[in-house]
Coordinates of C-alpha atoms in Angstrom, one line a residue:
M259 CA 16.4 -13.1 -13.6
K260 CA 13.2 -14.6 -12.1
T261 CA 11.9 -12.6 -9.2
S262 CA 9.9 -14.7 -6.7
V263 CA 9.0 -11.6 -4.7
I264 CA 7.0 -8.6 -6.0
Q265 CA 7.1 -5.6 -3.8
F266 CA 4.6 -2.7 -4.1
G267 CA 6.2 0.4 -2.7
T268 CA 9.6 2.0 -3.2
S269 CA 10.1 3.5 0.3
R270 CA 13.4 3.8 2.1
F271 CA 11.8 1.8 4.9
L272 CA 11.3 -1.2 2.6
Q273 CA 14.9 -0.9 1.4
A274 CA 16.2 -1.1 4.9
H275 CA 13.7 -3.6 6.2
A276 CA 12.2 -6.3 3.9
D277 CA 14.7 -5.9 1.1
L278 CA 17.6 -6.2 3.5
M279 CA 16.1 -9.2 5.3
V280 CA 15.4 -11.0 2.1
F281 CA 19.0 -10.3 1.0
Q282 CA 20.4 -11.6 4.2
G283 CA 18.2 -14.6 4.8
S284 CA 17.2 -16.1 1.4
D285 CA 18.1 -16.4 -2.3
H286 CA 14.9 -14.7 -3.4
H287 CA 15.1 -11.8 -5.9
I288 CA 12.6 -8.9 -5.8
T289 CA 10.8 -6.8 -8.4
V290 CA 9.9 -3.4 -6.9
V291 CA 6.8 -1.7 -8.3
E292 CA 5.8 1.9 -8.1
T293 CA 2.1 2.7 -8.2
T294 CA 1.8 6.4 -7.5
G295 CA 3.7 7.9 -10.5
S296 CA 5.4 10.4 -8.1
T297 CA 8.7 11.8 -9.1
A298 CA 10.4 10.3 -6.1
S299 CA 9.1 6.8 -6.8
R300 CA 10.0 7.0 -10.5
D301 CA 13.5 8.2 -9.6
R302 CA 14.0 5.2 -7.3
I303 CA 12.8 2.8 -10.0
E304 CA 15.3 4.3 -12.4
A305 CA 18.1 4.0 -9.8
I306 CA 17.2 0.3 -9.2
N307 CA 17.5 -0.5 -12.9
K308 CA 20.8 1.2 -13.1
T309 CA 22.6 -0.5 -10.3
A310 CA 23.2 -4.0 -9.1
S311 CA 22.9 -3.1 -5.4
F312 CA 22.2 -0.3 -3.0
P313 CA 23.7 0.6 0.4
V314 CA 21.9 0.2 3.8
I315 CA 23.9 1.7 6.7
L316 CA 22.9 0.4 10.2
R317 CA 24.1 2.9 12.7
G318 CA 23.4 3.1 16.4
L319 CA 23.4 1.2 19.6
S320 CA 22.6 -2.4 20.3
N321 CA 22.9 -3.8 23.8
G322 CA 25.1 -0.9 24.6
Q323 CA 27.5 -1.5 21.8
Q324 CA 28.0 0.9 18.9
I325 CA 27.1 -0.4 15.5
D326 CA 28.2 1.3 12.2
T327 CA 27.8 -1.2 9.4
R328 CA 27.3 -0.8 5.6
I329 CA 25.5 -3.6 3.7
D330 CA 25.2 -3.6 0.0
V331 CA 21.8 -5.1 -0.7
S332 CA 21.5 -6.9 -4.0
S333 CA 18.1 -8.7 -3.6
V334 CA 16.3 -6.1 -5.7
T335 CA 17.0 -6.8 -9.3
R336 CA 14.2 -5.1 -11.2
G337 CA 12.1 -1.9 -10.9
L338 CA 8.8 -1.3 -12.7
S339 CA 6.1 1.4 -13.1
A340 CA 2.7 -0.2 -12.7
R341 CA 1.1 2.2 -15.2
E342 CA 3.8 2.4 -17.8
Q343 CA 4.8 -1.3 -17.7
Y344 CA 1.6 -3.1 -16.8
A345 CA 2.1 -5.9 -19.3
E346 CA 5.5 -6.8 -17.8
L347 CA 4.1 -6.5 -14.3
R348 CA 1.3 -8.8 -15.3
R349 CA 3.7 -11.4 -16.7
I350 CA 5.9 -11.4 -13.6
F351 CA 2.9 -11.5 -11.2
I352 CA 1.5 -14.5 -13.0
D353 CA 4.6 -16.4 -14.0
E354 CA 7.2 -15.6 -11.3
A355 CA 5.8 -14.4 -8.0
D356 CA 5.5 -16.6 -4.9
Y357 CA 5.3 -13.6 -2.5
V358 CA 3.7 -10.1 -2.6
I359 CA 5.1 -7.6 -0.1
S360 CA 3.5 -4.1 0.2
N361 CA 3.9 -0.9 2.0
T362 CA 1.7 1.6 0.3
G363 CA 1.5 4.3 3.0
D364 CA -1.1 5.5 5.5
R365 CA -3.8 5.6 2.9
G366 CA -2.7 2.7 0.8
F367 CA -5.9 0.6 1.4
E368 CA -8.4 3.4 0.8
L369 CA -10.8 3.0 -2.1
P370 CA -12.2 5.7 -4.4
T371 CA -15.9 6.3 -4.5
E372 CA -16.2 4.5 -7.8
T373 CA -13.9 1.6 -8.2
D374 CA -12.3 0.3 -11.4
I375 CA -10.2 -2.9 -11.8
S376 CA -9.3 -2.5 -15.5
P377 CA -5.6 -2.3 -16.6
T378 CA -6.1 1.4 -17.5
G379 CA -8.6 2.4 -14.9
W380 CA -7.4 1.3 -11.5
A381 CA -6.6 4.1 -9.1
C382 CA -5.3 2.5 -5.9
Y383 CA -3.3 -0.5 -4.8
P384 CA -6.2 -2.8 -3.8
E385 CA -7.8 -2.3 -7.3
L386 CA -4.5 -3.1 -9.0
L387 CA -4.0 -6.1 -6.7
T388 CA -7.5 -7.5 -7.4
L389 CA -6.9 -7.1 -11.1
L390 CA -3.5 -9.0 -11.0
L391 CA -4.9 -11.7 -8.7
H392 CA -7.7 -12.4 -11.1
E393 CA -5.3 -12.6 -14.0
R394 CA -3.2 -15.1 -12.1
F395 CA -6.3 -17.1 -11.1
R396 CA -7.5 -17.3 -14.8
K397 CA -4.0 -18.4 -16.0
H398 CA -3.2 -21.1 -13.6
G399 CA -4.4 -20.4 -10.0
R400 CA -1.1 -21.2 -8.4
P401 CA -1.2 -20.2 -4.6
L402 CA 0.3 -16.9 -3.5
T403 CA 1.5 -15.5 -0.1
L404 CA 0.7 -11.9 0.6
L405 CA 2.6 -9.9 3.2
P406 CA 1.3 -6.4 3.6
S407 CA 3.3 -4.3 6.0
E408 CA 1.1 -1.3 6.1
L409 CA 0.7 -0.1 9.7
V410 CA -2.9 -1.0 10.2
S411 CA -4.1 -3.7 12.6
R412 CA -4.5 -7.2 11.0
N413 CA -3.3 -5.8 7.7
G414 CA -3.5 -9.2 5.9
S415 CA -7.1 -9.9 6.9
L416 CA -8.1 -6.4 6.1
L417 CA -6.5 -6.4 2.6
R418 CA -8.1 -9.8 1.9
D419 CA -11.5 -8.5 2.8
I420 CA -11.1 -5.4 0.6
V421 CA -10.0 -7.5 -2.4
M422 CA -12.8 -10.0 -1.9
G423 CA -15.2 -7.1 -1.7
L424 CA -13.9 -5.7 -5.0
A425 CA -14.2 -9.1 -6.6
A426 CA -17.8 -9.4 -5.5
D427 CA -18.6 -5.8 -6.6
H428 CA -17.2 -6.4 -10.1
G429 CA -18.7 -9.8 -10.6
L430 CA -15.5 -11.8 -10.8
G431 CA -17.2 -15.0 -9.7
T432 CA -17.5 -17.3 -6.7
L433 CA -14.7 -19.6 -7.8
F434 CA -12.3 -16.6 -7.8
S435 CA -13.5 -15.6 -4.4
Q436 CA -13.1 -19.1 -3.1
W437 CA -9.5 -19.2 -4.5
L438 CA -8.7 -15.9 -2.8
K439 CA -10.0 -17.2 0.5
T440 CA -8.5 -20.7 0.5
E441 CA -5.5 -20.8 -1.8
C442 CA -3.9 -17.4 -1.0
L443 CA -2.2 -16.8 2.3
W444 CA -3.0 -13.3 3.7
M445 CA -0.5 -12.8 6.4
N446 CA -1.0 -10.4 9.3
S447 CA 2.3 -8.7 10.1
L448 CA 3.9 -5.8 12.0
V449 CA 7.1 -4.1 11.0
D450 CA 9.4 -1.9 13.1
R451 CA 12.6 -0.1 12.2
I452 CA 13.5 3.6 12.4
V453 CA 14.9 4.7 9.0
S454 CA 16.1 8.2 9.5
E455 CA 18.0 9.3 6.3
P456 CA 18.0 8.6 2.6
I457 CA 21.1 7.7 0.6
E458 CA 20.7 9.1 -2.9
P459 CA 19.7 8.0 -5.4
I460 CA 18.7 4.8 -3.5
G461 CA 19.6 3.4 -0.1
A462 CA 19.0 4.4 3.5
V463 CA 20.5 4.9 7.0
A464 CA 18.6 3.0 9.7
E465 CA 19.0 1.8 13.3
P466 CA 20.3 -1.7 14.1
Y467 CA 17.0 -2.7 15.7
A468 CA 14.4 -4.3 13.4
L469 CA 11.3 -6.5 13.8
W470 CA 9.2 -8.2 11.2
A471 CA 6.5 -10.1 13.3
I472 CA 4.2 -12.4 11.3
E473 CA 1.2 -14.2 12.7
K474 CA 1.3 -17.9 12.3
Q475 CA -0.8 -19.6 9.6
S476 CA -0.8 -23.2 8.4
G477 CA 1.3 -23.7 5.3
F478 CA 3.2 -20.4 5.6
V479 CA 6.8 -20.4 4.6
P480 CA 8.7 -17.2 5.4
P481 CA 10.3 -15.3 2.6
A482 CA 13.6 -15.3 4.6
R483 CA 15.2 -16.9 7.6
H484 CA 16.4 -14.0 9.7
P485 CA 16.8 -13.3 13.4
D486 CA 14.6 -10.2 13.1
L487 CA 11.8 -12.1 11.3
V488 CA 9.7 -13.9 13.9
I489 CA 6.5 -16.0 13.7
V490 CA 4.1 -15.3 16.5
D491 CA 0.9 -17.0 17.8
D492 CA -0.7 -13.7 18.7
L493 CA 0.2 -10.6 16.7
A494 CA -2.2 -8.4 18.8
A495 CA 0.2 -8.7 21.8
V496 CA 3.1 -7.4 19.6
E497 CA 1.0 -4.6 18.2
R498 CA -0.1 -3.4 21.7
K499 CA 3.5 -3.2 22.8
K500 CA 4.6 -1.2 19.8
L501 CA 1.5 1.1 19.8
Y502 CA 1.3 1.7 23.5
I503 CA 5.0 1.9 24.3
L504 CA 7.1 3.0 21.4
N505 CA 4.5 4.9 19.4
L506 CA 2.9 6.4 22.5
A507 CA 6.2 7.6 23.9
H508 CA 6.9 9.3 20.6
T509 CA 3.6 11.0 20.8
L510 CA 4.3 12.2 24.3
L511 CA 7.6 13.6 23.2
A512 CA 5.9 15.4 20.3
E513 CA 3.4 16.9 22.6
K514 CA 6.2 18.2 24.9
W515 CA 8.0 19.5 21.8
Q516 CA 5.0 21.4 20.7
A517 CA 3.9 22.7 24.1
E518 CA 7.3 24.1 25.0
N519 CA 7.9 25.5 21.5
R520 CA 11.2 23.7 21.3
P521 CA 13.7 24.0 18.4
A522 CA 12.1 23.2 15.0
T523 CA 14.9 20.7 14.1
E524 CA 15.1 19.0 17.4
T525 CA 15.4 15.2 17.3
V526 CA 14.3 12.5 19.7
H527 CA 17.9 12.0 20.8
E528 CA 18.3 15.7 21.5
I529 CA 15.1 16.2 23.5
L530 CA 16.0 13.2 25.7
N531 CA 19.3 14.9 26.5
D532 CA 17.2 17.2 28.6
Q533 CA 17.1 15.3 31.9
D534 CA 13.8 16.9 32.8
V535 CA 12.1 15.6 29.7
L536 CA 13.7 12.1 30.1
D537 CA 12.5 11.9 33.7
W538 CA 9.0 13.2 32.7
V539 CA 8.5 10.6 29.9
S540 CA 10.1 7.8 31.9
E541 CA 7.8 8.4 34.9
I542 CA 4.7 8.3 32.7
M543 CA 5.8 5.1 31.0
E544 CA 6.9 3.4 34.2
M545 CA 4.1 4.5 36.4
E546 CA 1.1 4.7 34.1
V547 CA 1.7 2.7 30.9
I548 CA 3.7 -0.4 31.7
P549 CA 1.4 -1.5 34.6
A550 CA -1.5 -1.6 32.1
F551 CA 0.1 -4.7 30.6
G552 CA -0.7 -6.7 33.7
P553 CA 0.8 -10.2 33.6
D554 CA 3.0 -9.1 30.7
K555 CA 4.4 -6.0 32.4
D556 CA 7.9 -7.4 32.8
A557 CA 8.1 -8.0 29.0
A558 CA 6.7 -4.5 28.5
H559 CA 9.3 -3.1 30.8
D560 CA 12.1 -4.8 28.9
Y561 CA 10.7 -3.5 25.6
W562 CA 10.6 0.1 27.0
K563 CA 14.3 -0.2 27.9
T564 CA 15.0 -1.3 24.3
C565 CA 12.9 1.7 23.1
L566 CA 14.9 4.1 25.2
E567 CA 18.2 2.8 23.8
R568 CA 16.7 3.3 20.3
F569 CA 15.5 6.8 21.2
C570 CA 18.9 7.8 22.5
N571 CA 20.7 6.7 19.4
P572 CA 23.0 9.6 18.7
F573 CA 23.4 8.6 15.0
L574 CA 19.8 8.9 13.8
A575 CA 18.3 12.3 12.9
H576 CA 14.7 11.3 13.9
R577 CA 13.1 14.7 14.0
L578 CA 10.2 15.5 16.3
A579 CA 8.6 17.6 13.5
D580 CA 8.2 14.4 11.5
I581 CA 6.7 12.5 14.5
A582 CA 4.3 15.4 15.2
Q583 CA 2.6 15.1 11.8
N584 CA -1.1 14.1 12.2
H585 CA -0.6 14.6 16.0
A586 CA -4.2 14.8 17.1
A587 CA -5.0 11.5 15.3
K588 CA -2.0 9.8 16.9
V589 CA -3.0 11.0 20.4
E590 CA -6.5 9.5 19.9
R591 CA -5.2 6.2 18.6
R592 CA -2.3 5.7 20.9
I593 CA -3.1 7.4 24.2
G594 CA -6.9 7.3 23.9
G595 CA -6.6 3.6 22.7
L596 CA -4.6 2.7 25.8
M597 CA -7.2 4.4 28.0
D598 CA -9.9 2.4 26.4
W599 CA -7.9 -0.9 26.6
K600 CA -7.1 -0.6 30.3
T601 CA -9.6 1.8 31.8
E602 CA -9.1 0.3 35.3
C603 CA -5.5 1.7 35.4
G604 CA -4.8 5.2 36.7
F605 CA -4.6 7.5 33.6
E606 CA -4.8 10.9 35.3
R607 CA -1.1 11.5 34.7
L608 CA -1.6 10.9 31.0
R609 CA -4.5 13.3 30.9
A610 CA -2.3 16.0 32.5
A611 CA 0.5 15.2 30.1
V612 CA -1.6 15.4 27.0
P613 CA -4.2 18.1 27.3
L614 CA -5.6 17.2 23.8
I615 CA -7.5 14.3 25.4
S616 CA -8.3 16.0 28.8
N617 CA -12.0 16.0 27.9
R618 CA -12.1 12.5 26.5
E619 CA -14.9 10.4 28.0
T620 CA -13.7 7.0 29.3
A621 CA -15.7 4.0 30.3

């Protein structure tokens, strides 16, 4: 079966987000590609090729109503290993694909010291993508839409610049570089959904809330029509809300969890059952964070209320130990970033709440 979407990444998040939305909102079919060679990724590819669908269970609260729904997702019809099945991947990328979706992890865009874009020498996703794009350009040069969902700011523009840099470094020619720039659509996007549990061997449990925000570009046709897939004029505004409200609140709760040496398996829902903690984080958000949004503070307040409902979802085992990973870097990016963005607001309460940045210099 022809697959018009190629997806790089096998994560449970993609199963419960992009794969689900494509299933619900289009007739596209997806080839999923693993690039790391990890046991977990290879097992998921094997499971994809053995089954016609996989379950996604949406469980939680939405506008105060309890949701518990199972959806059997059948949009994913093929799984490949990029290293072991490169020839087939190349064929599909050249002959079938209209869209490329990726979520290759926190370090997915990092390049090695010495880059290689040969079929047997590539070591990371941008190298592999450059190789495949060049093959497609040489064969027919049909346009392609790229939808990275890695959690970095302006992910589409960043990935384009990395690929164009690789093309220049490896002498792939000005015509190829021009094609990358003018014929391919590199979409900036932001994704959001809490996926808390795997279903083995493939599938996931997730919250009802989801967002796939994509910044408008001329000529862009979404891969699905779905109420949770929105086209926005300014993605930066969406990014700020997620980073400085949802993500920042998670970081505050992780700080509280660490500072008070709370139970190792405690979840977001469980810590917020402690009224003192709920009052503490709510006061910081209401008094210090939301006012920083200025004219957009009403929308920010509404988003915070939505976040609280998501956090208090009793059906998701969203552990604070997971959120606390790479905690210092998250403090710097989320809380420090907010302080830099709106230094004219009163941030002393945030300084007291998170001692890790108590000595940070601000403008």
